[in-house]
Amino acid sequence: MSDLTRYLVVANDEEQYSIWPTDRELPLGWHDRGFAGTEQECLDHIEQVWTDLRPLSLRRAMAAAAQNG
């Protein structure tokens, strides 16, 4: 039997991605990224768009450190 659950691609404020069932309310701090599909379709989409796995706060800190050199 195949999984008929539909999922959303979601991201938190640190731009870390995950998937979430469409029939459940998103947890606080997570936001719909505008893509829905099967589990595999969502995971494939995340693999394409989430190219920098560092949290946003770390990326910003590293950019600031590089500017202050």
PDB file of N, CA, C and O in Angstrom:
ATOM      1  N   MET A   1       0.843  -1.186   0.000  1.00  0.00           N
ATOM      2  CA  MET A   1       0.000   0.000   0.000  1.00  0.00           C
ATOM      3  C   MET A   1       0.883   1.243   0.000  1.00  0.00           C
ATOM      4  O   MET A   1       1.814   1.361   0.791  1.00  0.00           O
ATOM      5  N   SER A   2       0.610   2.177  -0.869  1.00  0.00           N
ATOM      6  CA  SER A   2       1.432   3.381  -0.969  1.00  0.00           C
ATOM      7  C   SER A   2       0.934   4.450   0.000  1.00  0.00           C
ATOM      8  O   SER A   2      -0.236   4.468   0.381  1.00  0.00           O
ATOM      9  N   ASP A   3       1.826   5.313   0.381  1.00  0.00           N
ATOM     10  CA  ASP A   3       1.503   6.418   1.283  1.00  0.00           C
ATOM     11  C   ASP A   3       0.811   7.504   0.474  1.00  0.00           C
ATOM     12  O   ASP A   3       1.374   8.046  -0.467  1.00  0.00           O
ATOM     13  N   LEU A   4      -0.420   7.837   0.829  1.00  0.00           N
ATOM     14  CA  LEU A   4      -1.184   8.856   0.117  1.00  0.00           C
ATOM     15  C   LEU A   4      -1.063  10.226   0.763  1.00  0.00           C
ATOM     16  O   LEU A   4      -1.705  11.171   0.314  1.00  0.00           O
ATOM     17  N   THR A   5      -0.252  10.330   1.808  1.00  0.00           N
ATOM     18  CA  THR A   5      -0.093  11.601   2.511  1.00  0.00           C
ATOM     19  C   THR A   5       0.541  12.635   1.600  1.00  0.00           C
ATOM     20  O   THR A   5       1.498  12.342   0.887  1.00  0.00           O
ATOM     21  N   ARG A   6      -0.007  13.843   1.609  1.00  0.00           N
ATOM     22  CA  ARG A   6       0.581  14.975   0.880  1.00  0.00           C
ATOM     23  C   ARG A   6       1.359  15.813   1.882  1.00  0.00           C
ATOM     24  O   ARG A   6       0.950  15.965   3.028  1.00  0.00           O
ATOM     25  N   TYR A   7       2.460  16.358   1.432  1.00  0.00           N
ATOM     26  CA  TYR A   7       3.348  17.123   2.301  1.00  0.00           C
ATOM     27  C   TYR A   7       3.599  18.513   1.729  1.00  0.00           C
ATOM     28  O   TYR A   7       3.501  18.733   0.529  1.00  0.00           O
ATOM     29  N   LEU A   8       3.948  19.421   2.621  1.00  0.00           N
ATOM     30  CA  LEU A   8       4.425  20.754   2.270  1.00  0.00           C
ATOM     31  C   LEU A   8       5.915  20.807   2.535  1.00  0.00           C
ATOM     32  O   LEU A   8       6.403  20.187   3.484  1.00  0.00           O
ATOM     33  N   VAL A   9       6.625  21.583   1.732  1.00  0.00           N
ATOM     34  CA  VAL A   9       7.997  21.929   2.065  1.00  0.00           C
ATOM     35  C   VAL A   9       7.914  23.150   2.971  1.00  0.00           C
ATOM     36  O   VAL A   9       7.242  24.128   2.643  1.00  0.00           O
ATOM     37  N   VAL A  10       8.571  23.068   4.103  1.00  0.00           N
ATOM     38  CA  VAL A  10       8.538  24.148   5.085  1.00  0.00           C
ATOM     39  C   VAL A  10       9.964  24.517   5.478  1.00  0.00           C
ATOM     40  O   VAL A  10      10.897  23.737   5.287  1.00  0.00           O
ATOM     41  N   ALA A  11      10.116  25.718   6.013  1.00  0.00           N
ATOM     42  CA  ALA A  11      11.424  26.159   6.511  1.00  0.00           C
ATOM     43  C   ALA A  11      11.194  26.972   7.774  1.00  0.00           C
ATOM     44  O   ALA A  11      10.150  27.610   7.938  1.00  0.00           O
ATOM     45  N   ASN A  12      12.186  26.953   8.637  1.00  0.00           N
ATOM     46  CA  ASN A  12      12.089  27.749   9.861  1.00  0.00           C
ATOM     47  C   ASN A  12      12.813  29.078   9.678  1.00  0.00           C
ATOM     48  O   ASN A  12      13.305  29.390   8.589  1.00  0.00           O
ATOM     49  N   ASP A  13      12.880  29.863  10.728  1.00  0.00           N
ATOM     50  CA  ASP A  13      13.500  31.186  10.648  1.00  0.00           C
ATOM     51  C   ASP A  13      15.001  31.129  10.385  1.00  0.00           C
ATOM     52  O   ASP A  13      15.602  32.125   9.996  1.00  0.00           O
ATOM     53  N   GLU A  14      15.607  29.968  10.585  1.00  0.00           N
ATOM     54  CA  GLU A  14      17.033  29.778  10.287  1.00  0.00           C
ATOM     55  C   GLU A  14      17.234  29.238   8.870  1.00  0.00           C
ATOM     56  O   GLU A  14      18.332  28.853   8.496  1.00  0.00           O
ATOM     57  N   GLU A  15      16.144  29.178   8.089  1.00  0.00           N
ATOM     58  CA  GLU A  15      16.149  28.674   6.717  1.00  0.00           C
ATOM     59  C   GLU A  15      16.601  27.220   6.638  1.00  0.00           C
ATOM     60  O   GLU A  15      17.281  26.806   5.698  1.00  0.00           O
ATOM     61  N   GLN A  16      16.196  26.434   7.634  1.00  0.00           N
ATOM     62  CA  GLN A  16      16.411  24.994   7.628  1.00  0.00           C
ATOM     63  C   GLN A  16      15.114  24.358   7.137  1.00  0.00           C
ATOM     64  O   GLN A  16      14.036  24.713   7.600  1.00  0.00           O
ATOM     65  N   TYR A  17      15.216  23.437   6.210  1.00  0.00           N
ATOM     66  CA  TYR A  17      14.048  22.872   5.532  1.00  0.00           C
ATOM     67  C   TYR A  17      13.596  21.555   6.144  1.00  0.00           C
ATOM     68  O   TYR A  17      14.387  20.807   6.712  1.00  0.00           O
ATOM     69  N   SER A  18      12.312  21.276   5.944  1.00  0.00           N
ATOM     70  CA  SER A  18      11.717  20.015   6.347  1.00  0.00           C
ATOM     71  C   SER A  18      10.443  19.817   5.545  1.00  0.00           C
ATOM     72  O   SER A  18      10.111  20.642   4.687  1.00  0.00           O
ATOM     73  N   ILE A  19       9.755  18.707   5.799  1.00  0.00           N
ATOM     74  CA  ILE A  19       8.448  18.480   5.197  1.00  0.00           C
ATOM     75  C   ILE A  19       7.435  18.320   6.316  1.00  0.00           C
ATOM     76  O   ILE A  19       7.782  17.945   7.441  1.00  0.00           O
ATOM     77  N   TRP A  20       6.170  18.620   5.991  1.00  0.00           N
ATOM     78  CA  TRP A  20       5.112  18.563   6.984  1.00  0.00           C
ATOM     79  C   TRP A  20       3.816  18.140   6.296  1.00  0.00           C
ATOM     80  O   TRP A  20       3.508  18.641   5.206  1.00  0.00           O
ATOM     81  N   PRO A  21       3.047  17.240   6.914  1.00  0.00           N
ATOM     82  CA  PRO A  21       1.778  16.828   6.294  1.00  0.00           C
ATOM     83  C   PRO A  21       0.845  18.019   6.076  1.00  0.00           C
ATOM     84  O   PRO A  21       0.718  18.888   6.948  1.00  0.00           O
ATOM     85  N   THR A  22       0.206  18.059   4.908  1.00  0.00           N
ATOM     86  CA  THR A  22      -0.657  19.197   4.561  1.00  0.00           C
ATOM     87  C   THR A  22      -1.889  19.289   5.447  1.00  0.00           C
ATOM     88  O   THR A  22      -2.460  20.361   5.580  1.00  0.00           O
ATOM     89  N   ASP A  23      -2.280  18.174   6.057  1.00  0.00           N
ATOM     90  CA  ASP A  23      -3.499  18.185   6.866  1.00  0.00           C
ATOM     91  C   ASP A  23      -3.248  18.551   8.327  1.00  0.00           C
ATOM     92  O   ASP A  23      -4.154  18.489   9.145  1.00  0.00           O
ATOM     93  N   ARG A  24      -2.038  18.957   8.650  1.00  0.00           N
ATOM     94  CA  ARG A  24      -1.707  19.343  10.024  1.00  0.00           C
ATOM     95  C   ARG A  24      -1.267  20.801  10.064  1.00  0.00           C
ATOM     96  O   ARG A  24      -0.640  21.300   9.130  1.00  0.00           O
ATOM     97  N   GLU A  25      -1.583  21.463  11.153  1.00  0.00           N
ATOM     98  CA  GLU A  25      -1.176  22.857  11.343  1.00  0.00           C
ATOM     99  C   GLU A  25       0.333  22.914  11.527  1.00  0.00           C
ATOM    100  O   GLU A  25       0.918  22.075  12.221  1.00  0.00           O
ATOM    101  N   LEU A  26       0.953  23.910  10.900  1.00  0.00           N
ATOM    102  CA  LEU A  26       2.405  24.049  11.025  1.00  0.00           C
ATOM    103  C   LEU A  26       2.781  24.422  12.463  1.00  0.00           C
ATOM    104  O   LEU A  26       2.102  25.227  13.091  1.00  0.00           O
ATOM    105  N   PRO A  27       3.883  23.886  12.954  1.00  0.00           N
ATOM    106  CA  PRO A  27       4.366  24.288  14.273  1.00  0.00           C
ATOM    107  C   PRO A  27       4.830  25.748  14.236  1.00  0.00           C
ATOM    108  O   PRO A  27       5.205  26.262  13.170  1.00  0.00           O
ATOM    109  N   LEU A  28       4.835  26.389  15.373  1.00  0.00           N
ATOM    110  CA  LEU A  28       5.323  27.772  15.455  1.00  0.00           C
ATOM    111  C   LEU A  28       6.749  27.844  14.939  1.00  0.00           C
ATOM    112  O   LEU A  28       7.570  26.967  15.207  1.00  0.00           O
ATOM    113  N   GLY A  29       7.024  28.888  14.189  1.00  0.00           N
ATOM    114  CA  GLY A  29       8.367  29.105  13.671  1.00  0.00           C
ATOM    115  C   GLY A  29       8.647  28.463  12.323  1.00  0.00           C
ATOM    116  O   GLY A  29       9.731  28.623  11.778  1.00  0.00           O
ATOM    117  N   TRP A  30       7.690  27.717  11.789  1.00  0.00           N
ATOM    118  CA  TRP A  30       7.857  27.075  10.486  1.00  0.00           C
ATOM    119  C   TRP A  30       6.923  27.719   9.484  1.00  0.00           C
ATOM    120  O   TRP A  30       5.803  28.090   9.820  1.00  0.00           O
ATOM    121  N   HIS A  31       7.382  27.841   8.225  1.00  0.00           N
ATOM    122  CA  HIS A  31       6.645  28.571   7.195  1.00  0.00           C
ATOM    123  C   HIS A  31       6.578  27.742   5.914  1.00  0.00           C
ATOM    124  O   HIS A  31       7.569  27.125   5.514  1.00  0.00           O
ATOM    125  N   ASP A  32       5.432  27.778   5.272  1.00  0.00           N
ATOM    126  CA  ASP A  32       5.206  27.103   3.998  1.00  0.00           C
ATOM    127  C   ASP A  32       6.091  27.751   2.938  1.00  0.00           C
ATOM    128  O   ASP A  32       6.106  28.965   2.787  1.00  0.00           O
ATOM    129  N   ARG A  33       6.850  26.943   2.201  1.00  0.00           N
ATOM    130  CA  ARG A  33       7.731  27.460   1.150  1.00  0.00           C
ATOM    131  C   ARG A  33       7.122  27.328  -0.244  1.00  0.00           C
ATOM    132  O   ARG A  33       7.805  27.495  -1.249  1.00  0.00           O
ATOM    133  N   GLY A  34       5.827  27.011  -0.319  1.00  0.00           N
ATOM    134  CA  GLY A  34       5.137  27.046  -1.597  1.00  0.00           C
ATOM    135  C   GLY A  34       5.286  25.823  -2.480  1.00  0.00           C
ATOM    136  O   GLY A  34       5.032  25.898  -3.675  1.00  0.00           O
ATOM    137  N   PHE A  35       5.697  24.717  -1.916  1.00  0.00           N
ATOM    138  CA  PHE A  35       5.809  23.483  -2.690  1.00  0.00           C
ATOM    139  C   PHE A  35       5.116  22.375  -1.923  1.00  0.00           C
ATOM    140  O   PHE A  35       5.344  22.209  -0.730  1.00  0.00           O
ATOM    141  N   ALA A  36       4.283  21.593  -2.601  1.00  0.00           N
ATOM    142  CA  ALA A  36       3.594  20.459  -1.981  1.00  0.00           C
ATOM    143  C   ALA A  36       3.675  19.267  -2.917  1.00  0.00           C
ATOM    144  O   ALA A  36       3.771  19.419  -4.139  1.00  0.00           O
ATOM    145  N   GLY A  37       3.637  18.076  -2.352  1.00  0.00           N
ATOM    146  CA  GLY A  37       3.650  16.862  -3.152  1.00  0.00           C
ATOM    147  C   GLY A  37       3.791  15.648  -2.271  1.00  0.00           C
ATOM    148  O   GLY A  37       3.537  15.698  -1.069  1.00  0.00           O
ATOM    149  N   THR A  38       4.228  14.568  -2.889  1.00  0.00           N
ATOM    150  CA  THR A  38       4.492  13.346  -2.122  1.00  0.00           C
ATOM    151  C   THR A  38       5.734  13.581  -1.262  1.00  0.00           C
ATOM    152  O   THR A  38       6.482  14.552  -1.456  1.00  0.00           O
ATOM    153  N   GLU A  39       5.981  12.658  -0.357  1.00  0.00           N
ATOM    154  CA  GLU A  39       7.181  12.768   0.476  1.00  0.00           C
ATOM    155  C   GLU A  39       8.431  12.856  -0.397  1.00  0.00           C
ATOM    156  O   GLU A  39       9.280  13.734  -0.199  1.00  0.00           O
ATOM    157  N   GLN A  40       8.547  11.977  -1.372  1.00  0.00           N
ATOM    158  CA  GLN A  40       9.746  11.963  -2.224  1.00  0.00           C
ATOM    159  C   GLN A  40       9.857  13.224  -3.073  1.00  0.00           C
ATOM    160  O   GLN A  40      10.956  13.761  -3.245  1.00  0.00           O
ATOM    161  N   GLU A  41       8.741  13.699  -3.622  1.00  0.00           N
ATOM    162  CA  GLU A  41       8.780  14.936  -4.409  1.00  0.00           C
ATOM    163  C   GLU A  41       9.264  16.101  -3.554  1.00  0.00           C
ATOM    164  O   GLU A  41      10.076  16.920  -4.014  1.00  0.00           O
ATOM    165  N   CYS A  42       8.776  16.163  -2.326  1.00  0.00           N
ATOM    166  CA  CYS A  42       9.195  17.254  -1.433  1.00  0.00           C
ATOM    167  C   CYS A  42      10.671  17.131  -1.066  1.00  0.00           C
ATOM    168  O   CYS A  42      11.396  18.128  -1.057  1.00  0.00           O
ATOM    169  N   LEU A  43      11.117  15.917  -0.769  1.00  0.00           N
ATOM    170  CA  LEU A  43      12.532  15.717  -0.444  1.00  0.00           C
ATOM    171  C   LEU A  43      13.422  16.047  -1.638  1.00  0.00           C
ATOM    172  O   LEU A  43      14.494  16.645  -1.474  1.00  0.00           O
ATOM    173  N   ASP A  44      12.994  15.690  -2.831  1.00  0.00           N
ATOM    174  CA  ASP A  44      13.758  16.029  -4.040  1.00  0.00           C
ATOM    175  C   ASP A  44      13.831  17.541  -4.220  1.00  0.00           C
ATOM    176  O   ASP A  44      14.885  18.085  -4.581  1.00  0.00           O
ATOM    177  N   HIS A  45      12.717  18.225  -3.969  1.00  0.00           N
ATOM    178  CA  HIS A  45      12.695  19.686  -4.085  1.00  0.00           C
ATOM    179  C   HIS A  45      13.657  20.319  -3.077  1.00  0.00           C
ATOM    180  O   HIS A  45      14.424  21.226  -3.423  1.00  0.00           O
ATOM    181  N   ILE A  46      13.630  19.841  -1.852  1.00  0.00           N
ATOM    182  CA  ILE A  46      14.529  20.372  -0.818  1.00  0.00           C
ATOM    183  C   ILE A  46      15.982  20.175  -1.237  1.00  0.00           C
ATOM    184  O   ILE A  46      16.812  21.076  -1.073  1.00  0.00           O
ATOM    185  N   GLU A  47      16.291  19.027  -1.797  1.00  0.00           N
ATOM    186  CA  GLU A  47      17.666  18.758  -2.240  1.00  0.00           C
ATOM    187  C   GLU A  47      18.123  19.775  -3.286  1.00  0.00           C
ATOM    188  O   GLU A  47      19.293  20.166  -3.322  1.00  0.00           O
ATOM    189  N   GLN A  48      17.202  20.244  -4.109  1.00  0.00           N
ATOM    190  CA  GLN A  48      17.535  21.224  -5.153  1.00  0.00           C
ATOM    191  C   GLN A  48      17.687  22.633  -4.591  1.00  0.00           C
ATOM    192  O   GLN A  48      18.533  23.394  -5.054  1.00  0.00           O
ATOM    193  N   VAL A  49      16.846  23.014  -3.623  1.00  0.00           N
ATOM    194  CA  VAL A  49      16.832  24.414  -3.176  1.00  0.00           C
ATOM    195  C   VAL A  49      17.648  24.685  -1.931  1.00  0.00           C
ATOM    196  O   VAL A  49      18.072  25.815  -1.704  1.00  0.00           O
ATOM    197  N   TRP A  50      17.901  23.676  -1.112  1.00  0.00           N
ATOM    198  CA  TRP A  50      18.633  23.893   0.140  1.00  0.00           C
ATOM    199  C   TRP A  50      20.092  23.518  -0.086  1.00  0.00           C
ATOM    200  O   TRP A  50      20.540  22.443   0.240  1.00  0.00           O
ATOM    201  N   THR A  51      20.819  24.454  -0.682  1.00  0.00           N
ATOM    202  CA  THR A  51      22.192  24.166  -1.090  1.00  0.00           C
ATOM    203  C   THR A  51      23.227  24.539  -0.037  1.00  0.00           C
ATOM    204  O   THR A  51      24.356  24.091  -0.100  1.00  0.00           O
ATOM    205  N   ASP A  52      22.855  25.364   0.919  1.00  0.00           N
ATOM    206  CA  ASP A  52      23.763  25.753   2.002  1.00  0.00           C
ATOM    207  C   ASP A  52      23.102  25.347   3.313  1.00  0.00           C
ATOM    208  O   ASP A  52      22.150  25.975   3.749  1.00  0.00           O
ATOM    209  N   LEU A  53      23.597  24.295   3.917  1.00  0.00           N
ATOM    210  CA  LEU A  53      22.959  23.727   5.101  1.00  0.00           C
ATOM    211  C   LEU A  53      23.250  24.498   6.386  1.00  0.00           C
ATOM    212  O   LEU A  53      22.661  24.193   7.424  1.00  0.00           O
ATOM    213  N   ARG A  54      24.108  25.499   6.318  1.00  0.00           N
ATOM    214  CA  ARG A  54      24.392  26.278   7.529  1.00  0.00           C
ATOM    215  C   ARG A  54      23.165  27.107   7.915  1.00  0.00           C
ATOM    216  O   ARG A  54      22.504  27.684   7.047  1.00  0.00           O
ATOM    217  N   PRO A  55      22.874  27.208   9.217  1.00  0.00           N
ATOM    218  CA  PRO A  55      21.763  28.067   9.655  1.00  0.00           C
ATOM    219  C   PRO A  55      22.009  29.517   9.235  1.00  0.00           C
ATOM    220  O   PRO A  55      23.157  29.972   9.119  1.00  0.00           O
ATOM    221  N   LEU A  56      20.927  30.249   9.016  1.00  0.00           N
ATOM    222  CA  LEU A  56      21.015  31.638   8.583  1.00  0.00           C
ATOM    223  C   LEU A  56      21.868  32.480   9.529  1.00  0.00           C
ATOM    224  O   LEU A  56      22.680  33.290   9.083  1.00  0.00           O
ATOM    225  N   SER A  57      21.702  32.293  10.831  1.00  0.00           N
ATOM    226  CA  SER A  57      22.473  33.095  11.790  1.00  0.00           C
ATOM    227  C   SER A  57      23.974  32.850  11.635  1.00  0.00           C
ATOM    228  O   SER A  57      24.770  33.784  11.748  1.00  0.00           O
ATOM    229  N   LEU A  58      24.383  31.627  11.351  1.00  0.00           N
ATOM    230  CA  LEU A  58      25.798  31.329  11.136  1.00  0.00           C
ATOM    231  C   LEU A  58      26.293  31.968   9.850  1.00  0.00           C
ATOM    232  O   LEU A  58      27.383  32.556   9.813  1.00  0.00           O
ATOM    233  N   ARG A  59      25.503  31.889   8.782  1.00  0.00           N
ATOM    234  CA  ARG A  59      25.904  32.518   7.517  1.00  0.00           C
ATOM    235  C   ARG A  59      26.088  34.012   7.702  1.00  0.00           C
ATOM    236  O   ARG A  59      27.052  34.605   7.187  1.00  0.00           O
ATOM    237  N   ARG A  60      25.174  34.648   8.432  1.00  0.00           N
ATOM    238  CA  ARG A  60      25.282  36.098   8.675  1.00  0.00           C
ATOM    239  C   ARG A  60      26.512  36.424   9.513  1.00  0.00           C
ATOM    240  O   ARG A  60      27.227  37.387   9.228  1.00  0.00           O
ATOM    241  N   ALA A  61      26.775  35.646  10.547  1.00  0.00           N
ATOM    242  CA  ALA A  61      27.946  35.871  11.404  1.00  0.00           C
ATOM    243  C   ALA A  61      29.237  35.710  10.607  1.00  0.00           C
ATOM    244  O   ALA A  61      30.166  36.512  10.756  1.00  0.00           O
ATOM    245  N   MET A  62      29.291  34.708   9.747  1.00  0.00           N
ATOM    246  CA  MET A  62      30.495  34.494   8.936  1.00  0.00           C
ATOM    247  C   MET A  62      30.681  35.613   7.932  1.00  0.00           C
ATOM    248  O   MET A  62      31.818  36.055   7.693  1.00  0.00           O
ATOM    249  N   ALA A  63      29.596  36.109   7.348  1.00  0.00           N
ATOM    250  CA  ALA A  63      29.685  37.229   6.403  1.00  0.00           C
ATOM    251  C   ALA A  63      30.165  38.488   7.113  1.00  0.00           C
ATOM    252  O   ALA A  63      31.001  39.232   6.579  1.00  0.00           O
ATOM    253  N   ALA A  64      29.654  38.736   8.319  1.00  0.00           N
ATOM    254  CA  ALA A  64      30.071  39.916   9.081  1.00  0.00           C
ATOM    255  C   ALA A  64      31.544  39.805   9.457  1.00  0.00           C
ATOM    256  O   ALA A  64      32.287  40.798   9.378  1.00  0.00           O
ATOM    257  N   ALA A  65      31.989  38.627   9.853  1.00  0.00           N
ATOM    258  CA  ALA A  65      33.384  38.436  10.214  1.00  0.00           C
ATOM    259  C   ALA A  65      34.293  38.645   9.003  1.00  0.00           C
ATOM    260  O   ALA A  65      35.376  39.224   9.126  1.00  0.00           O
ATOM    261  N   ALA A  66      33.864  38.199   7.849  1.00  0.00           N
ATOM    262  CA  ALA A  66      34.653  38.373   6.628  1.00  0.00           C
ATOM    263  C   ALA A  66      34.762  39.841   6.244  1.00  0.00           C
ATOM    264  O   ALA A  66      35.811  40.296   5.775  1.00  0.00           O
ATOM    265  N   GLN A  67      33.700  40.619   6.470  1.00  0.00           N
ATOM    266  CA  GLN A  67      33.728  42.042   6.151  1.00  0.00           C
ATOM    267  C   GLN A  67      34.625  42.813   7.109  1.00  0.00           C
ATOM    268  O   GLN A  67      35.234  43.814   6.731  1.00  0.00           O
ATOM    269  N   ASN A  68      34.683  42.358   8.354  1.00  0.00           N
ATOM    270  CA  ASN A  68      35.482  43.038   9.363  1.00  0.00           C
ATOM    271  C   ASN A  68      36.923  42.552   9.382  1.00  0.00           C
ATOM    272  O   ASN A  68      37.727  43.049  10.163  1.00  0.00           O
ATOM    273  N   GLY A  69      37.215  41.598   8.549  1.00  0.00           N
ATOM    274  CA  GLY A  69      38.425  41.021   8.245  1.00  0.00           C
ATOM    275  C   GLY A  69      39.582  40.759   9.003  1.00  0.00           C
ATOM    276  O   GLY A  69      40.629  40.749   9.066  1.00  0.00           O
TER     277      GLY A  69
END
